[in-house]
Coordinates of C-alpha atoms in Angstrom, one line a residue:
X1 CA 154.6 66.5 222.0
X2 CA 153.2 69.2 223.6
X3 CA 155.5 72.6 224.9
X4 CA 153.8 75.2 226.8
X5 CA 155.2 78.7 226.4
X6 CA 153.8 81.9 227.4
X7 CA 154.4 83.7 223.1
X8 CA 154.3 87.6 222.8
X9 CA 151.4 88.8 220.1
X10 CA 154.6 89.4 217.6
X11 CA 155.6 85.6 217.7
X12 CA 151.9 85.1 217.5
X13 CA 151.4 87.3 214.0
X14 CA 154.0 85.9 212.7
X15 CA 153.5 82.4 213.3
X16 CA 157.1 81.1 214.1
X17 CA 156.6 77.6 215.1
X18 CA 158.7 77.4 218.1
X19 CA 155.6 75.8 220.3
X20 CA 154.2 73.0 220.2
X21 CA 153.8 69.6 219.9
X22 CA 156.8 70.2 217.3
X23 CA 158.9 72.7 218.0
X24 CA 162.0 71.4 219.2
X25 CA 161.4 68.8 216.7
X26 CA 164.8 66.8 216.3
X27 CA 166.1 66.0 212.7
X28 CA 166.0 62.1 211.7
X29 CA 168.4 60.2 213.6
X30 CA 172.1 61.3 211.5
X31 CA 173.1 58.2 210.0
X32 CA 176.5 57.2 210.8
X33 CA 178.9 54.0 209.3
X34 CA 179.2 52.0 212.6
X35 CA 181.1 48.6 212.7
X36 CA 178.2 45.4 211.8
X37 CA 179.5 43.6 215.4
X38 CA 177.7 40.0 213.9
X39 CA 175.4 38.9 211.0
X40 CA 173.6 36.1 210.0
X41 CA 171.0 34.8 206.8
X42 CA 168.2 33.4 208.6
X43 CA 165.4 32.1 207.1
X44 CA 162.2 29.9 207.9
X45 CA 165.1 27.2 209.3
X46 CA 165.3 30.3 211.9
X47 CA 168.9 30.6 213.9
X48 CA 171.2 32.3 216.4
X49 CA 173.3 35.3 216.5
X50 CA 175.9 35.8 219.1
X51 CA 178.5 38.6 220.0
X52 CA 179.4 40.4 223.4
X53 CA 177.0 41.0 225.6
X54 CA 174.3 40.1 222.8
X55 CA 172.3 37.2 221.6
X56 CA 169.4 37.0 219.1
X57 CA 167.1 34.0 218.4
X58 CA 165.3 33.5 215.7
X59 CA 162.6 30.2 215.9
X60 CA 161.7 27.8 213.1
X61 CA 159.1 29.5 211.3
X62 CA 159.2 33.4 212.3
X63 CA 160.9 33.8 209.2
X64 CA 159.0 33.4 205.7
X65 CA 162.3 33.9 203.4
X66 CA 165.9 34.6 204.1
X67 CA 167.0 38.1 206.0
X68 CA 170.3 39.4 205.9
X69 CA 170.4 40.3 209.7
X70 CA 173.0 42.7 211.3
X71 CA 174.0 43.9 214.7
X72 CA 175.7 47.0 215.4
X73 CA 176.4 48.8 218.7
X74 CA 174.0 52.0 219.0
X75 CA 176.0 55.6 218.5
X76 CA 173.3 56.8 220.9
X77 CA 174.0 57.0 224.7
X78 CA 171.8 57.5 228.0
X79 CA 169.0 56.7 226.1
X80 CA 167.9 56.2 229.6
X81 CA 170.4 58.1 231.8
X82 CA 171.2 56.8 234.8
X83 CA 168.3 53.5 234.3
X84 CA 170.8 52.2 231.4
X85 CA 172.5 49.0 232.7
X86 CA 174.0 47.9 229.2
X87 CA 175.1 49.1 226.2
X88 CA 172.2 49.8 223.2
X89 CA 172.4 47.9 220.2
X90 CA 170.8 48.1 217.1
X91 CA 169.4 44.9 214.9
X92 CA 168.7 46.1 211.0
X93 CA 167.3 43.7 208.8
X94 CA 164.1 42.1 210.1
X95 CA 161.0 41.3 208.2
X96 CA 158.3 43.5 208.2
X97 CA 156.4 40.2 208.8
X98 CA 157.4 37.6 211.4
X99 CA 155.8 35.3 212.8
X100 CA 157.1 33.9 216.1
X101 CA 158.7 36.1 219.1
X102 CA 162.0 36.5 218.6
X103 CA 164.9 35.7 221.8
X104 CA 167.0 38.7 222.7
X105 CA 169.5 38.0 225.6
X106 CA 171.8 40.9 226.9
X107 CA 174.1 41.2 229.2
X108 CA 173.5 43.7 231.9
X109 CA 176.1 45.7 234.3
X110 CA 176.1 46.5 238.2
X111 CA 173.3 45.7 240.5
X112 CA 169.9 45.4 238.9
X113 CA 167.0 48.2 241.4
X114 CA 163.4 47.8 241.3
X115 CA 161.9 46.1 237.9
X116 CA 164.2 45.3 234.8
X117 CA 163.3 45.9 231.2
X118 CA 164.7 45.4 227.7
X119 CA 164.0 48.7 225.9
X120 CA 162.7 48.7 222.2
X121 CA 163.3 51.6 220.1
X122 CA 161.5 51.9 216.6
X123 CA 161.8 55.1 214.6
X124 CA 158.3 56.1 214.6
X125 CA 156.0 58.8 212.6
X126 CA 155.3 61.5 215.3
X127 CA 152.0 63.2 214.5
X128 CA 153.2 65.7 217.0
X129 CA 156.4 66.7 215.2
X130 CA 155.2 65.9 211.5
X131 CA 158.6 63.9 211.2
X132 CA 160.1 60.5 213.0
X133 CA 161.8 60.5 216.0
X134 CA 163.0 57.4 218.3
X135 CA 160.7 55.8 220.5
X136 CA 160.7 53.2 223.2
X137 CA 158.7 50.4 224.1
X138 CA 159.6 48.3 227.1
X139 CA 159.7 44.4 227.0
X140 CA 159.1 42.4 230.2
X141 CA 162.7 40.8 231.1
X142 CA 163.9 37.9 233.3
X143 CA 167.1 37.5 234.7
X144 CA 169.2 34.7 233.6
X145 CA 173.0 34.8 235.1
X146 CA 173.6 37.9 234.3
X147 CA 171.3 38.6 231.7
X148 CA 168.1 40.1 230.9
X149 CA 165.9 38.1 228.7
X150 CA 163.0 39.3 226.4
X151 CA 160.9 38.4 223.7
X152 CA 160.2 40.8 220.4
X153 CA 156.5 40.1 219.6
X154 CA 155.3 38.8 215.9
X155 CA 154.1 41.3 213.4
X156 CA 152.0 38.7 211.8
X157 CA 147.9 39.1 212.1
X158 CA 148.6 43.1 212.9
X159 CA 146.7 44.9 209.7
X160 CA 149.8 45.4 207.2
X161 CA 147.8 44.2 204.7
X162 CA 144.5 45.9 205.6
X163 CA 143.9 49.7 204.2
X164 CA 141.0 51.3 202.8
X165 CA 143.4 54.1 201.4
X166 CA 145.4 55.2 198.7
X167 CA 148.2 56.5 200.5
X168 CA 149.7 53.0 201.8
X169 CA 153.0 52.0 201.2
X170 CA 154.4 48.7 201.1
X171 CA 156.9 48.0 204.1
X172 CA 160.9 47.8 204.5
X173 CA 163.0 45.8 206.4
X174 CA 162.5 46.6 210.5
X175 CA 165.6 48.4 212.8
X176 CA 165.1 48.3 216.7
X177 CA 167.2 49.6 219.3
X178 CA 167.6 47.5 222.4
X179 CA 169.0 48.2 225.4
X180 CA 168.9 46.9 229.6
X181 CA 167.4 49.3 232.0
X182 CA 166.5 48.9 235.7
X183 CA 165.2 51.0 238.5
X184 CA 161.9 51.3 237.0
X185 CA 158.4 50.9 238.2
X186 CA 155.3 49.9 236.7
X187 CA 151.5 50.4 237.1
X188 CA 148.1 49.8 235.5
X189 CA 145.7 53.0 236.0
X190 CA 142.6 52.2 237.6
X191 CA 140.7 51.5 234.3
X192 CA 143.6 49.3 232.5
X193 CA 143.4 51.3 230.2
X194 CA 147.1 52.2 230.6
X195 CA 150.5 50.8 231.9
X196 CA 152.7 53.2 233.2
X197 CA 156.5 52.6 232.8
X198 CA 158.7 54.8 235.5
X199 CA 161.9 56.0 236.9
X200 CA 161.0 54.9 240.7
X201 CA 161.7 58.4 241.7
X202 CA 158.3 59.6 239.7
X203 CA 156.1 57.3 241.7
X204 CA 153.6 59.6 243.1
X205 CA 153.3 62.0 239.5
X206 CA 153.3 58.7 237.4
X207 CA 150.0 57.6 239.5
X208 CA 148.6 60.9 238.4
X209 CA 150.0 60.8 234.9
X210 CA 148.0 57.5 234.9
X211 CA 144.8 59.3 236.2
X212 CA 144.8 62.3 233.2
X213 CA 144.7 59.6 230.6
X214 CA 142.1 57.7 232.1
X215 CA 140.1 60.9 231.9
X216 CA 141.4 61.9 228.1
X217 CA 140.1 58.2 227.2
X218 CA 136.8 58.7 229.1
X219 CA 136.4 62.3 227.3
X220 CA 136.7 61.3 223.9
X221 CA 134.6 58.1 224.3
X222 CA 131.6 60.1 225.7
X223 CA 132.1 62.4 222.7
X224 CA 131.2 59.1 220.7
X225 CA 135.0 58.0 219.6
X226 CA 135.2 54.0 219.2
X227 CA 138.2 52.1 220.1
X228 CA 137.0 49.0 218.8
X229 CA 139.8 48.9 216.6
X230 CA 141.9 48.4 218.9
X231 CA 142.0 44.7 220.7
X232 CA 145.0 45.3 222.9
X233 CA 144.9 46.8 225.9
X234 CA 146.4 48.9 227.9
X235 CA 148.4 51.2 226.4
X236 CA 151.9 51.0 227.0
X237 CA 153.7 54.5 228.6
X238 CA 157.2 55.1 228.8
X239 CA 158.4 57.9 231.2
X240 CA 161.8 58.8 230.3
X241 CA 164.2 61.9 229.3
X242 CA 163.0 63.5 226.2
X243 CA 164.2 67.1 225.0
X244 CA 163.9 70.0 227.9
X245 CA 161.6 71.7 226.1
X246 CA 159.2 68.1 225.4
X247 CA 156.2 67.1 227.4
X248 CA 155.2 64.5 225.9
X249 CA 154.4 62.3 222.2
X250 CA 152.5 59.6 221.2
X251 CA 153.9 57.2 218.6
X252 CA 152.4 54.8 216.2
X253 CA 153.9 51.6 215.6
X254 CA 155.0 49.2 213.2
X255 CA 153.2 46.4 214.9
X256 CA 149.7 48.0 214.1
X257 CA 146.8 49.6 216.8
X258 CA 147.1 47.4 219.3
X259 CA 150.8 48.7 219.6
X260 CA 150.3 52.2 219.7
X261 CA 151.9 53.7 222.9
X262 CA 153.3 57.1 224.2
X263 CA 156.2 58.6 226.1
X264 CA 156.1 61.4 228.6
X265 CA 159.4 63.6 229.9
X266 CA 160.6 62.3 233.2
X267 CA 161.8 66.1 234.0
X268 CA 158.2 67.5 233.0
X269 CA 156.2 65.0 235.1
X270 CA 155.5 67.4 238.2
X271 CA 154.2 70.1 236.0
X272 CA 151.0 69.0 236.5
X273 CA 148.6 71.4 234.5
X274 CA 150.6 70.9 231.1
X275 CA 150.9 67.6 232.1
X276 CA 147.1 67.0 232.0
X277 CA 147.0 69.1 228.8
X278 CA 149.8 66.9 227.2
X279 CA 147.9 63.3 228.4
X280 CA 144.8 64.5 225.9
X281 CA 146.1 66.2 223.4
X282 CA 148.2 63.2 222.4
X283 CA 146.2 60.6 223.7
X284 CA 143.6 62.0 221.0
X285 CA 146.4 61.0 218.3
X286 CA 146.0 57.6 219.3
X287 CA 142.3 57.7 219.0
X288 CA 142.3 59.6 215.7
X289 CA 144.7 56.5 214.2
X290 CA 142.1 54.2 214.6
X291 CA 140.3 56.1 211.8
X292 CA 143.3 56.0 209.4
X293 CA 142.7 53.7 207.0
X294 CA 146.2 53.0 205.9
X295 CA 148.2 49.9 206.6
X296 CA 150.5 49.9 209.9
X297 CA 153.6 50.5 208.4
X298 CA 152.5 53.5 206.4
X299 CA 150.7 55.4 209.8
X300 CA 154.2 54.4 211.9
X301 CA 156.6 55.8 209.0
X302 CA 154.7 58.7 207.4
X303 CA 152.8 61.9 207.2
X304 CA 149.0 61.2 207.7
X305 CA 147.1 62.8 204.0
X306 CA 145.0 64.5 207.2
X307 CA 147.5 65.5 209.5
X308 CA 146.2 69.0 209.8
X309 CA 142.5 67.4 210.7
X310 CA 144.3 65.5 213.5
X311 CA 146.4 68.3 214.7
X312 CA 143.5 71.1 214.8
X313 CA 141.2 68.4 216.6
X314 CA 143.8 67.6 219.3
X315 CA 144.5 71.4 219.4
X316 CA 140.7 71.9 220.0
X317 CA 140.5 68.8 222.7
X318 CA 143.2 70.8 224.8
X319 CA 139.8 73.0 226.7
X320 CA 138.6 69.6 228.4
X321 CA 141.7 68.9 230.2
X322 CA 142.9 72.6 231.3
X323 CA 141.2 74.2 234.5
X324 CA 140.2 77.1 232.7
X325 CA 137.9 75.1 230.8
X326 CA 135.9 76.7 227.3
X327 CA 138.0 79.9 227.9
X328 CA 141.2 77.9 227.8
X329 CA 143.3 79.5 224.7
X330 CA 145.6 77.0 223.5
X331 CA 148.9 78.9 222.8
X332 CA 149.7 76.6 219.7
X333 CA 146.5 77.9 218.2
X334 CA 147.3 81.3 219.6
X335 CA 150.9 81.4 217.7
X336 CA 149.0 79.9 214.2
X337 CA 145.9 81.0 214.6
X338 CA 145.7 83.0 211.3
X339 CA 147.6 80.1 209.1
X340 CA 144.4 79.0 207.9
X341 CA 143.9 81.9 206.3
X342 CA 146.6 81.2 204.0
X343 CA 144.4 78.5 201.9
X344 CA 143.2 75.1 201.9
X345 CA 146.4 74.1 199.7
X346 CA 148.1 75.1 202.6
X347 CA 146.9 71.8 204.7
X348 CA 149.1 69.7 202.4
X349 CA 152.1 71.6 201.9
X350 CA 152.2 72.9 205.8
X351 CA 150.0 70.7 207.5
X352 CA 150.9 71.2 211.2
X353 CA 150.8 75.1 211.3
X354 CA 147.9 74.9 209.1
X355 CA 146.2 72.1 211.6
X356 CA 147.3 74.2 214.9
X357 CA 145.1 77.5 213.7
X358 CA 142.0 75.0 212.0
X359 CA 141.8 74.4 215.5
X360 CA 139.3 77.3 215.7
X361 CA 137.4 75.7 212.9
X362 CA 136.5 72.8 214.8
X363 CA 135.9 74.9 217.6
X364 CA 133.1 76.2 215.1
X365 CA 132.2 72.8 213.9
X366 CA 131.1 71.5 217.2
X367 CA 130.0 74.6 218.8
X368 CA 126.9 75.1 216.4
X369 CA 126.6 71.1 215.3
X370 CA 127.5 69.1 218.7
X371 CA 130.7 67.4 219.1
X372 CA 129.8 64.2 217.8
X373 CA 130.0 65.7 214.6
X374 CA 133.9 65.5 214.5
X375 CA 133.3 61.6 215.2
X376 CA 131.2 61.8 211.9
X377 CA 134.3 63.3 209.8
X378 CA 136.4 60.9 210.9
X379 CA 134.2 57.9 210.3
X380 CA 134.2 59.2 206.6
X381 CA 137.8 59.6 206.6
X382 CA 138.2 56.1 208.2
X383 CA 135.9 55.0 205.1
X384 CA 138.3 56.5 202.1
X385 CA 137.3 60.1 202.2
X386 CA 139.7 63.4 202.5
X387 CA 139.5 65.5 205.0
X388 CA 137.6 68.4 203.2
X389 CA 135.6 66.1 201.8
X390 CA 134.3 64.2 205.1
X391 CA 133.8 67.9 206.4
X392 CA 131.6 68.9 203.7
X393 CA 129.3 65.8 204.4
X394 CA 129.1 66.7 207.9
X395 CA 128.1 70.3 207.5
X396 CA 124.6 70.9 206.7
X397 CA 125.8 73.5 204.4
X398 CA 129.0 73.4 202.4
X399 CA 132.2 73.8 203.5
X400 CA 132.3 77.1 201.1
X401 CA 129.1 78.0 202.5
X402 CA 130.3 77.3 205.9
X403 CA 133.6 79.7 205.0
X404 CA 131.3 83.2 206.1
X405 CA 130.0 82.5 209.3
X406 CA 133.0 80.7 210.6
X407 CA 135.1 84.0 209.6
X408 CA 132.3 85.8 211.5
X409 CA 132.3 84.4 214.7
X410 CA 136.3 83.5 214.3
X411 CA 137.2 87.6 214.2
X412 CA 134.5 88.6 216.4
X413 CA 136.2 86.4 219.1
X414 CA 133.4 84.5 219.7
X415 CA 135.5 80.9 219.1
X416 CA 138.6 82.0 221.0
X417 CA 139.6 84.8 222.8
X418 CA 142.4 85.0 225.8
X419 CA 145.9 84.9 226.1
X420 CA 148.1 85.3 222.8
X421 CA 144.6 85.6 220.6
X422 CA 143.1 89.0 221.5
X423 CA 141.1 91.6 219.2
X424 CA 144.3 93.8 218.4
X425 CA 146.1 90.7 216.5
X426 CA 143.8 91.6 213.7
X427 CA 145.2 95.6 213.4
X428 CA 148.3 93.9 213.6
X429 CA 148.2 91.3 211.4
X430 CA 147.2 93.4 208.5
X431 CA 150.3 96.0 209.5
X432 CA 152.2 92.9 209.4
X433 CA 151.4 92.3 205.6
X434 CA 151.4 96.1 205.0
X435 CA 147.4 96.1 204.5
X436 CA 147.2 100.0 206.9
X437 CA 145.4 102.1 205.7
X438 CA 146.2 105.5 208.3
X439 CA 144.3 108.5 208.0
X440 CA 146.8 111.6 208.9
X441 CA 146.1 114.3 206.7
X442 CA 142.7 115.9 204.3
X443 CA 145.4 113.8 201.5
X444 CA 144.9 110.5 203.3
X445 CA 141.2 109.6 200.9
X446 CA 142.1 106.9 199.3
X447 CA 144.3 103.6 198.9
X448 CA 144.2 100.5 197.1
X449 CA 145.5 96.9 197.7
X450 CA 146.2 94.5 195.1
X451 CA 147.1 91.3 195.5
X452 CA 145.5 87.6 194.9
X453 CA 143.9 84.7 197.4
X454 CA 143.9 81.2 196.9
X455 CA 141.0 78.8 197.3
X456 CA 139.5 79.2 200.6
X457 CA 141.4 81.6 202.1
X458 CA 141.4 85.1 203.9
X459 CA 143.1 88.8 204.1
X460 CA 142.9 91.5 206.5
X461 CA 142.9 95.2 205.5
X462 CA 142.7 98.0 208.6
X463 CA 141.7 101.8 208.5
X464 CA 142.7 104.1 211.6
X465 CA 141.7 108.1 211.8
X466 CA 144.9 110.1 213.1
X467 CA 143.3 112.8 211.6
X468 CA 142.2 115.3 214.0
X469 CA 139.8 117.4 211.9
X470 CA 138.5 114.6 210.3
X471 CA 134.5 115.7 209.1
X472 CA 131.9 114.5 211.4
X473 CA 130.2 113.3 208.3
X474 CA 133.1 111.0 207.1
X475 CA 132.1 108.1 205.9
X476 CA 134.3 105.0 204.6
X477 CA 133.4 103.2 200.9
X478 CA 135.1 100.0 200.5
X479 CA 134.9 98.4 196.7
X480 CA 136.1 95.8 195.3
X481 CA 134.4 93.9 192.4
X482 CA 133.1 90.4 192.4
X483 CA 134.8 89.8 195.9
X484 CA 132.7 89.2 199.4
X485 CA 134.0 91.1 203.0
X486 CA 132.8 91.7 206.4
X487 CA 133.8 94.9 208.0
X488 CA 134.6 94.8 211.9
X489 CA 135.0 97.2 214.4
X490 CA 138.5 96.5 216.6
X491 CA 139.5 98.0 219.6
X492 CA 142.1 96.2 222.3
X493 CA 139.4 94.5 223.6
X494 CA 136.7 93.6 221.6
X495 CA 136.1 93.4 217.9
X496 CA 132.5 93.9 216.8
X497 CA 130.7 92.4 213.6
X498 CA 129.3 96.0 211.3
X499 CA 128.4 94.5 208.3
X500 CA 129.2 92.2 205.2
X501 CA 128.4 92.5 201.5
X502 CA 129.9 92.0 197.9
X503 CA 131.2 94.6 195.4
X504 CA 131.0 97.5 197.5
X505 CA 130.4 98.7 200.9
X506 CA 129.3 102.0 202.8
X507 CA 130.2 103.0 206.3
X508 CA 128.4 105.8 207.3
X509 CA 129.4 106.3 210.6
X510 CA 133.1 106.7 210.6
X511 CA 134.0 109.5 212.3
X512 CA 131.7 108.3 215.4
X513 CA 133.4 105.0 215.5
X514 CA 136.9 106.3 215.1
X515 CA 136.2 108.5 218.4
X516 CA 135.0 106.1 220.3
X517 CA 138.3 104.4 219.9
X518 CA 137.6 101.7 217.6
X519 CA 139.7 101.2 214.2
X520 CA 138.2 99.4 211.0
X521 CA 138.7 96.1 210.1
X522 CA 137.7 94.6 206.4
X523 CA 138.4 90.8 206.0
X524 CA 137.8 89.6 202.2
X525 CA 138.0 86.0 201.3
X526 CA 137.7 83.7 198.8
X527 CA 135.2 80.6 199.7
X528 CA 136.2 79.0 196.1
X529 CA 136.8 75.4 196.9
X530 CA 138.1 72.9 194.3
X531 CA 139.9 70.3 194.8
X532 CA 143.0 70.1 194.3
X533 CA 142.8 74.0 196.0
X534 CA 145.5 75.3 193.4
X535 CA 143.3 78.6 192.1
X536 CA 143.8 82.2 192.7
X537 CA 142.0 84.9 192.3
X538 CA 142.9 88.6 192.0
X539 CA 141.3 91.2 193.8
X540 CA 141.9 94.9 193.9
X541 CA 140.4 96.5 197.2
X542 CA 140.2 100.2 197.2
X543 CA 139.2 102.4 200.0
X544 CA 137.6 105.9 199.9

């Protein structure tokens, strides 16, 4: 999902995730006791449930061994506002692996409009939120005397077994939601690459919705991202009320690639600029799970092991659909942009702040190595490898090597600078962890910071002259022992590279600096980089 809010620099320092694809992210579904309406053991024999309003058929052979199977009415309403022309209902109990389509008949209400669908809700992994959320698909439906009549595709031949990971998990039992809807519309953009599910009354921005991902897939195949994995096509998009605040999400299924599909917010669709933003960012989610190497029930039910790869690439991707082109500033990136100072343990324990702000080291990745280099880290990671790892076979130095320059040209705003990123967030975000230093009085000559950084990570210290009869010889001498910095001058408007160096630093030139308006900044990291990133290391910084 992607939310476009306009964050001051404070909710930018202090990196509240209320933006983004995941900021209004809903809880799980609550689980409530609701009354089973019918049930039924079927097995390979297959067989027939029927209550009000509802029937389910199961054939001879979809069915390997018996399945307790249960219907229930759905304790969630307007799924599809005013579109709804049943009740929802929820079946619990079916295989993970089936192998014929399976009957669902239901009863429909009023006058059916336009084109008729049975609805298919799955509870569904969102990359987006980093937890599941309900999602539809919509099945083609036929009206029989007052029904709608649809068929639930198998599961069988859809890569459950296949993974070239670890982190696969053997599947549970399937729940669906179905439902009746009418008064939708349908239609294929131009390079069926993508079928467009509407309310009729989005006609004209559902035709352009179609056009923005045709351009996201052409994008990130001319980058040199294969969807040969996928055999399916086209994608299937569901327009259809999501939360206010919601754009958009892409889901992946527990039917496998060929099954991933995406919804976008009927009330968001004439907000076209987002909109366009939206159709890449999480189109690219689809494309990335093509290089996950885990089984289809494990990339539909959890948390990716590179989630904050996928999330800073998307991030990045956002430039090549906004008009303002490589000066577009994401404002997810802008609101986490410092997170990845915070460590590399940080992308497992907080992957989706962690992945918003490492979008400015892919930024740096394909700036100085050509995007196709991002294809190569994920065709590692589609091969078994972690995300650090493929990233340090890609770089043509290390990725602790790497750690310096990327610092360099992140602070001297030479990956991002606009809106919500801007050369003062560095002043601030060193206030913010009480890293000052303020030079008032003759007193003010020296202070010293303590503290300790994990493996690769980051800190910002800042030194401002209030001091009016501050001598014109001044000079500032920054030490601390066995540790690397770069020192920075920062005004509102620009920050300037000055020098970098280990142990101990001299700058000469203060007092001219300070009156030419700039302040000091010193960023020290730690380019240590073992795996599993648990180290720390002390440092004590002291200036003079």
């Amino acid at each position: 999902m992607k939310s476009f809010l306009k964050l001051s620099v404070l909710l930018l320092i202090t990196s509240l995730l209320f933006y983004s694809c995941g900021e209004d992210s809903p809880t799980n579904p609550e689980e409530k006791e609701v009354p089973v309406l019918g049930s039924k053991s079927i097995g390979s024999e297959g067989g027939t449930i029927s209550i009000d309003n509802f029937e389910l058929q199961v054939p001879t052979g979809a069915f390997q061994n018996n399945s307790e199977i249960k219907i229930s009415k759905s304790i969630e309403t307007n799924l599809f506002s005013t579109n709804n022309v049943s009740d929802f209902f929820v079946i619990d109990g079916i295989p993970a692996e089936f192998d014929e389509p399976i009957k669902i008949k239901i009863k429909y209400s009023g006058i059916l409009k336009d084109s008729s669908f049975i609805a298919i809700g799955e509870n569904c992994f969102v990359s987006s939120l980093n937890n599941e959320a309900k999602s539809f698909r919509l099945l083609s439906a036929r009206d029989s005397a007052g029904y709608l009549i649809a068929q639930i595709p198998p599961t069988v031949g859809n890569g459950l077994e296949k993974s070239n990971s670890n982190y696969s998990i053997e599947a549970d039992d399937l729940s669906f939601n179905l439902g009746a809807i009418a008064g939708y519309a349908s239609y294929k953009s131009r390079g069926n690459h993508f079928l467009i599910n509407f309310p009729s009354s989005v006609l004209t921005q559902a035709y352009d919705l179609a056009d923005y991902l045709e351009t996201a897939y052409n994008q990130f195949q001319s980058i040199g991202f294969s969807y040969s994995r996928r055999t399916k096509w086209p994608v299937e998009v569901t327009v259809k009320v999501l939360e206010n605040s919601v754009y958009g999400y892409s889901y992946n299924s527990t039917w496998g690639d060929n099954y991933g599909y995406m919804e976008f917010n009927v009330n968001k669709m004439g907000d076209a600029e987002e909109l366009k933003v939206t159709a890449g960012h999480e189109f690219f989610h689809l494309v990335q799970s093509l290089y996950d190497p885990r089984n289809r029930f494990s990339k539909s039910k959890f948390q990716s092991p590179h989630l904050w790869l996928d999330e800073a690439s998307s991030v990045w991707s956002e430039s090549f659909f906004s008009g303002s082109g490589s000066s577009y500033v994401s404002p997810i990136f802008a609101s986490n942009a410092y997170e990845i100072l915070n460590g590399a343990k940080t992308a497992g324990s907080d992957a989706q702040s962690y992945g918003y702000g490492s979008a400015s080291l892919i930024k740096y990745l394909t700036k100085n190595y050509d995007n196709s280099s991002l294809v190569d880290v994920y065709e590692k990671i589609y091969n078994g490898e972690s995300a650090f790892s493929a990233l340090g076979d890609v770089l043509p130095i290390s990725v602790d090597m790497s750690w310096h320059p990327y610092l360099r040209s992140l602070f001297s705003f030479e990956l991002y600078k606009g809106d919500g990123f801007q050369p003062s967030s560095l002043m601030a975000t060193a206030k913010l962890k009480s890293q000052n230093f303020t030079i008032k009085t003759a007193a003010d000559s020296v202070k010293s910071f303590k503290s300790s950084l994990p493996d690769l990570s980051a800190t910002i210290f800042s030194i401002k002259n209030e001091f009016e009869k501050l001598n014109n010889n001044a000079k500032l001498e920054f030490t601390c022992k066995d540790w690397n910095f770069q020192l920075f001058k920062v005004n509102g408007s620009e920050s300037k590279f000055l020098a970098s160096g280990r142990d101990t630093l001299v700058l000469s030139n203060f007092k001219k600096i300070a009156d030419e308006g700039y302040q000091i900044a010193v960023v020290l990291y730690n380019n240590d980089f073992d795996s599993p990133y648990n180290n720390t290391k002390s440092y004590e910084m002291e200036i003079k």
